[in-house]
Short mmCIF file of C-alpha atoms in Angstrom, two decimals:
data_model
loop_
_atom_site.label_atom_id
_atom_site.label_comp_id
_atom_site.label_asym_id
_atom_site.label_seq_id
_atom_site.Cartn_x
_atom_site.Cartn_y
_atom_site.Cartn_z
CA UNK A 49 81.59 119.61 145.72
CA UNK A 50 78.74 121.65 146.69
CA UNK A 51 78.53 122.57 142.90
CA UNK A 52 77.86 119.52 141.81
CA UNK A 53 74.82 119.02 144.64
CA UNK A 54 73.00 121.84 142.91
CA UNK A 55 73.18 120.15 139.62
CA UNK A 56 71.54 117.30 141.09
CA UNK A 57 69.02 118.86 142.61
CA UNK A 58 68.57 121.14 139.03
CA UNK A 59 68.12 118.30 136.82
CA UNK A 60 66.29 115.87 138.87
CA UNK A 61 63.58 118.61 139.29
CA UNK A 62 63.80 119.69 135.25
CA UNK A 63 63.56 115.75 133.99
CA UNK A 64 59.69 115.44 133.60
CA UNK A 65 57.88 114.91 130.71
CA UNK A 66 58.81 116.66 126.89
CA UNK A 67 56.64 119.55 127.67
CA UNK A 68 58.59 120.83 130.10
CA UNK A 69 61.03 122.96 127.92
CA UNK A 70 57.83 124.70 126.46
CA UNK A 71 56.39 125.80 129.83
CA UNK A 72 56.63 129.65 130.42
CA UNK A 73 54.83 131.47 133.68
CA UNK A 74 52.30 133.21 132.87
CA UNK A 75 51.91 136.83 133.09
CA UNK A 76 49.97 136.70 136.33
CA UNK A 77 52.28 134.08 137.46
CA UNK A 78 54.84 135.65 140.73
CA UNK A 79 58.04 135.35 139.55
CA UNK A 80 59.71 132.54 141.42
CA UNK A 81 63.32 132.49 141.68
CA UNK A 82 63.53 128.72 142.86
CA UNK A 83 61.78 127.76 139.18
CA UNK A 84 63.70 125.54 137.01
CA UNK A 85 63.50 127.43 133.62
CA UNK A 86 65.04 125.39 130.44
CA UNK A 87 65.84 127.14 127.16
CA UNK A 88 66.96 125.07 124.13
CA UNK A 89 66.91 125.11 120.10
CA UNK A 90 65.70 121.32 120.20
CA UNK A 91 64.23 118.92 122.81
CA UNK A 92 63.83 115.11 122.35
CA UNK A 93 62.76 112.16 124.36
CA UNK A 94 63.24 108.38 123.46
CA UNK A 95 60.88 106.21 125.63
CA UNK A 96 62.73 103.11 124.97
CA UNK A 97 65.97 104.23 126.50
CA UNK A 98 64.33 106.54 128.72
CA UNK A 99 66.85 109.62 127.84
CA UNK A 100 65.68 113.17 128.01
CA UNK A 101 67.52 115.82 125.78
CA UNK A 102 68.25 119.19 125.08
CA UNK A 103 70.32 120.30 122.16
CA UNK A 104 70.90 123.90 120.78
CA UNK A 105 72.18 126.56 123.38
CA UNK A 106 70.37 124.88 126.19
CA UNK A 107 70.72 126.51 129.22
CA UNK A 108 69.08 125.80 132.69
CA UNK A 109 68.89 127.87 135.18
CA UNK A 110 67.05 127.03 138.87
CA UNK A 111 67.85 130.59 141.14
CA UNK A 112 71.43 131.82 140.61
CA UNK A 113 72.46 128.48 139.34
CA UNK A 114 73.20 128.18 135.51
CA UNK A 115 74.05 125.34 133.01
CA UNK A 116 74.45 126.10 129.81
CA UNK A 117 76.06 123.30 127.07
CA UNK A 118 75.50 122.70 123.22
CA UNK A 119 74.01 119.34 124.69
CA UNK A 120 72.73 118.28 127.52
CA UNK A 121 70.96 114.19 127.90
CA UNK A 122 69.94 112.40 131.08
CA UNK A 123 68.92 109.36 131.30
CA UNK A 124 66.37 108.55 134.09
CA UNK A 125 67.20 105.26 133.80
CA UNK A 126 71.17 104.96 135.25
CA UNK A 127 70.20 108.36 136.90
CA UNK A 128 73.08 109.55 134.87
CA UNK A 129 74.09 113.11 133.15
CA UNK A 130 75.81 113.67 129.97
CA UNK A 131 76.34 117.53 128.62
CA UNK A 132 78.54 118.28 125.91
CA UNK A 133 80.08 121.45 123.75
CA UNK A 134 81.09 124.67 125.84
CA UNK A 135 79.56 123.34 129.04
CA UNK A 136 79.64 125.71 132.19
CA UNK A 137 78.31 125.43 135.31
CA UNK A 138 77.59 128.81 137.59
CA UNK A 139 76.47 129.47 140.83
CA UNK A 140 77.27 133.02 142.38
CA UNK A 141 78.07 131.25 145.88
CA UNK A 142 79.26 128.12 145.64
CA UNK A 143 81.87 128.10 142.56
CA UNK A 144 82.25 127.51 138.55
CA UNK A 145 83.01 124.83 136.21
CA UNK A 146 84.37 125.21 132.53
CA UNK A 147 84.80 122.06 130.59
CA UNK A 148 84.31 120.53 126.57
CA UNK A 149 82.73 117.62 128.50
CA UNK A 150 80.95 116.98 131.56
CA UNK A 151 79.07 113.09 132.77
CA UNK A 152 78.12 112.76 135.97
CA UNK A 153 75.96 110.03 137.94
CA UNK A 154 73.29 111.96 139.74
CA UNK A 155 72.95 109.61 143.02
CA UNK A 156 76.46 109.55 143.91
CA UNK A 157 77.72 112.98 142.76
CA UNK A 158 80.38 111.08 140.90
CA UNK A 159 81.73 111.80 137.06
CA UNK A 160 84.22 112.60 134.65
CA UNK A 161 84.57 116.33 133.59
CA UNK A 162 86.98 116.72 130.08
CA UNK A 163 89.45 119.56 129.08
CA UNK A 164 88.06 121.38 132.42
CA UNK A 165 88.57 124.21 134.73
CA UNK A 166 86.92 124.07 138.30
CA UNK A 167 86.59 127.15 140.71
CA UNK A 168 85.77 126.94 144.35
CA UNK A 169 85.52 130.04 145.79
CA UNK A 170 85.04 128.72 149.01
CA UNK A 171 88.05 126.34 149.11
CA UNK A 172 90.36 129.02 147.56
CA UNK A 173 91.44 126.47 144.80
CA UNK A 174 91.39 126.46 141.08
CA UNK A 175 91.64 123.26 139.45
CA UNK A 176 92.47 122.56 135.80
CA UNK A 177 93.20 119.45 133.49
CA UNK A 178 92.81 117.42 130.74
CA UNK A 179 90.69 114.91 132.51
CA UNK A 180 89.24 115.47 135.68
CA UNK A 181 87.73 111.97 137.73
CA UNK A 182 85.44 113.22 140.65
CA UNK A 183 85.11 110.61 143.37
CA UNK A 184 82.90 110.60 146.48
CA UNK A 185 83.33 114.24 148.43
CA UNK A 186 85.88 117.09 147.10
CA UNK A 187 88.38 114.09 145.77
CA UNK A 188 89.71 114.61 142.55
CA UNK A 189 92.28 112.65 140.38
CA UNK A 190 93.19 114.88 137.37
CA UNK A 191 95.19 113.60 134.85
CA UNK A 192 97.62 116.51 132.55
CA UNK A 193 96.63 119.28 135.49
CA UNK A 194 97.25 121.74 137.85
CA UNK A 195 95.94 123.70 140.44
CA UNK A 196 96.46 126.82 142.87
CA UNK A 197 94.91 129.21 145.39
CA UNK A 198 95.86 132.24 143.65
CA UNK A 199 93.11 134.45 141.71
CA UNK A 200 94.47 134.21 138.37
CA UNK A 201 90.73 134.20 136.47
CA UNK A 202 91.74 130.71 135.54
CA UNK A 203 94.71 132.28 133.76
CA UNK A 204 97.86 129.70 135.41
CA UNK A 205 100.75 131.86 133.67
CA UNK A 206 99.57 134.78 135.71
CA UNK A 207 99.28 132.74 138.52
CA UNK A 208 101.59 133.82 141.61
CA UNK A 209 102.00 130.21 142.18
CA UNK A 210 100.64 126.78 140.18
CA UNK A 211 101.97 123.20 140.80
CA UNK A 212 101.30 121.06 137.55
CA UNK A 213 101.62 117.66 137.27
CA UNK A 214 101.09 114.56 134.63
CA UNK A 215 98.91 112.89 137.45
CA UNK A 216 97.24 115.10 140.67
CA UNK A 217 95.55 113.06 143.48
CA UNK A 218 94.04 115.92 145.42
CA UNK A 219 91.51 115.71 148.28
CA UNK A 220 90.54 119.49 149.24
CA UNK A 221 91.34 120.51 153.09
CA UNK A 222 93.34 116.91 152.91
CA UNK A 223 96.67 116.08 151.50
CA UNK A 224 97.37 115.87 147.43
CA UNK A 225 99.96 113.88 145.54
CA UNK A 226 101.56 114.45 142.60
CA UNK A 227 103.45 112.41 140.07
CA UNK A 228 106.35 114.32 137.80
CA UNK A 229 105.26 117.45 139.14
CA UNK A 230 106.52 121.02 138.54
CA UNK A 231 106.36 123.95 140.53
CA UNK A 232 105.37 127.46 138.60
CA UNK A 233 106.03 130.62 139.80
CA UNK A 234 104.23 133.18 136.95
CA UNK A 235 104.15 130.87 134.42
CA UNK A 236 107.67 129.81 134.55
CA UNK A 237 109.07 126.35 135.99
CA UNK A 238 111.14 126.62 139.18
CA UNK A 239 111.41 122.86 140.88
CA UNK A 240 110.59 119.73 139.23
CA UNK A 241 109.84 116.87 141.82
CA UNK A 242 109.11 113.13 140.31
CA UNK A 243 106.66 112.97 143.42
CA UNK A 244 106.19 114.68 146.55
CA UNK A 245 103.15 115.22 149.16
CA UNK A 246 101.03 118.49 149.29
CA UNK A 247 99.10 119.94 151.83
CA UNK A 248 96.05 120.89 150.34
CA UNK A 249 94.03 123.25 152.95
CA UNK A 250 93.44 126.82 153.19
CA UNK A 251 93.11 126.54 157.30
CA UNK A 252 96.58 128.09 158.51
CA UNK A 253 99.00 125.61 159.50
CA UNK A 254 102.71 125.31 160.45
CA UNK A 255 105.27 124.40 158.16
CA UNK A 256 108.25 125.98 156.00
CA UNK A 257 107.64 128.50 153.99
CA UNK A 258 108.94 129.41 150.04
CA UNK A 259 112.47 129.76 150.42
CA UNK A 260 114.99 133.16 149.48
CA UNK A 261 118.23 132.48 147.56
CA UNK A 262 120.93 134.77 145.85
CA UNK A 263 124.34 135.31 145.04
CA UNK A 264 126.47 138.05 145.51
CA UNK A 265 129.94 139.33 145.13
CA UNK A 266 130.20 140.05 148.87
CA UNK A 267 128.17 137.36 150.65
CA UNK A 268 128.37 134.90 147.98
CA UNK A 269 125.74 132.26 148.09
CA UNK A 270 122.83 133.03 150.32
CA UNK A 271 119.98 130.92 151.37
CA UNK A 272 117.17 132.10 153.48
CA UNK A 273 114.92 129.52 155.00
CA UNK A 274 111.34 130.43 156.68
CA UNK A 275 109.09 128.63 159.41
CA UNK A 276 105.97 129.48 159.80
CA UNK A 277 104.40 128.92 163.14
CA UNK A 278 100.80 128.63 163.81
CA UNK A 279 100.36 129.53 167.39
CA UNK A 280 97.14 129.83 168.29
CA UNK A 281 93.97 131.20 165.95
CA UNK A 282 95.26 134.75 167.82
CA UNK A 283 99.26 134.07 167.30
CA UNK A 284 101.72 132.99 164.98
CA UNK A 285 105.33 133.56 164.39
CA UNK A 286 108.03 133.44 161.14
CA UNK A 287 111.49 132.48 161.82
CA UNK A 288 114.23 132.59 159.33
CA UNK A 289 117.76 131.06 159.22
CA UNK A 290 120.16 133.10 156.82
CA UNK A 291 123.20 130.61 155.40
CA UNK A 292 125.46 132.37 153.35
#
């Protein structure tokens, strides 16, 4: 996740020595909007374990990329980064993360975030769960989750569409699969599958579409199934079989 690239750029460059939380450009200094600027109640560094932290509305920001937490610690050591208590992660291009928790190893872009919600603009996707295991690229497994391409402001019940699931194994512009999944339309549960395949990419694509169903006193029971057919990146075409 590109996100995640800019936090470890951020922190690699703001891990130097104590003094670097009291540094402030001076007033004949340019303004540079690439400096890494760190603001915190409390700053502490133990030698022995080699762990840099912050504590006390710490917030870093390195050009229009912010993290802000109660806590953040790295340790230069394991190259790894801990930050804890109302942690959120901003960049105005490249997406958001909300979480309680958030550990990460640096090198590998790899981590754990904790009661989280993850935005990528870029992907169209919204992610959310209780525990959220980055792997190597945009794979995620996310355990007590759910996600969607619908702009709900991280709202799911206002979501046009969510799928939720106990377990989510989701690699972005790949496939997903979930595990005793439901699917929400608004907020309210329409299909429960015990597992079932997802295409997960925002590139159009052929394939059925959500189907139409009623009931009436003069058709009776009426189904109406859509295909959508990509074409061409110029064409495409919807066909729909009515069963009554």
């Amino acid at each position: 996740m590109a996100v995640w690239k800019t936090v470890v750029l951020l922190v690699v460059l703001c891990v130097c020595p104590p003094t670097w939380a009291q540094e402030q450009p001076s007033p004949d200094q340019p303004e540079d909007d690439e400096q890494v600027r760190v603001k915190g109640d409390a700053l502490s560094y133990e030698e022995q374990s080699n762990v840099v932290s912050a504590t006390g509305n710490v917030v870093v920001t390195k050009g229009q990329t912010t993290l802000s937490a109660d806590k953040i610690s790295v340790n230069r050591d394991t190259n790894t980064l801990d930050a804890r208590g109302n942690v959120e992660l901003k960049d105005a291009t490249r997406g958001q993360v909300e979480a309680d928790a958030l550990q990460m190893e640096m090198e590998n872009e790899t981590g754990t975030i904790t009661n989280g919600v993850v935005t990528l603009p870029r992907n169209q996707y919204v992610l959310t769960g209780k525990e959220m295991k980055k792997s190597y690229g945009q794979t995620y497994h996310i355990e007590n989750g759910a996600f969607t391409t619908c702009d709900c402001d991280k709202n799911f019940d206002k979501a046009d569409w969510s799928i939720g699931a106990s377990t989510i194994d989701v690699a972005l512009r790949g496939m997903g699969t979930i595990r005793h999944g439901v699917l929400r339309v608004r907020g309210l549960p329409l299909l429960y599958v015990p597992y079932a395949f997802v295409p997960v990419n925002n590139d159009r694509q052929s394939g059925f579409l959500f189907p139409n169903y009623g009931f009436s006193s003069k058709r009776g029971f009426v189904w109406q199934q859509p295909f959508y057919w990509a074409i061409n990146k110029s064409y495409d075409a919807t066909v729909t079989t009515d069963i009554e």
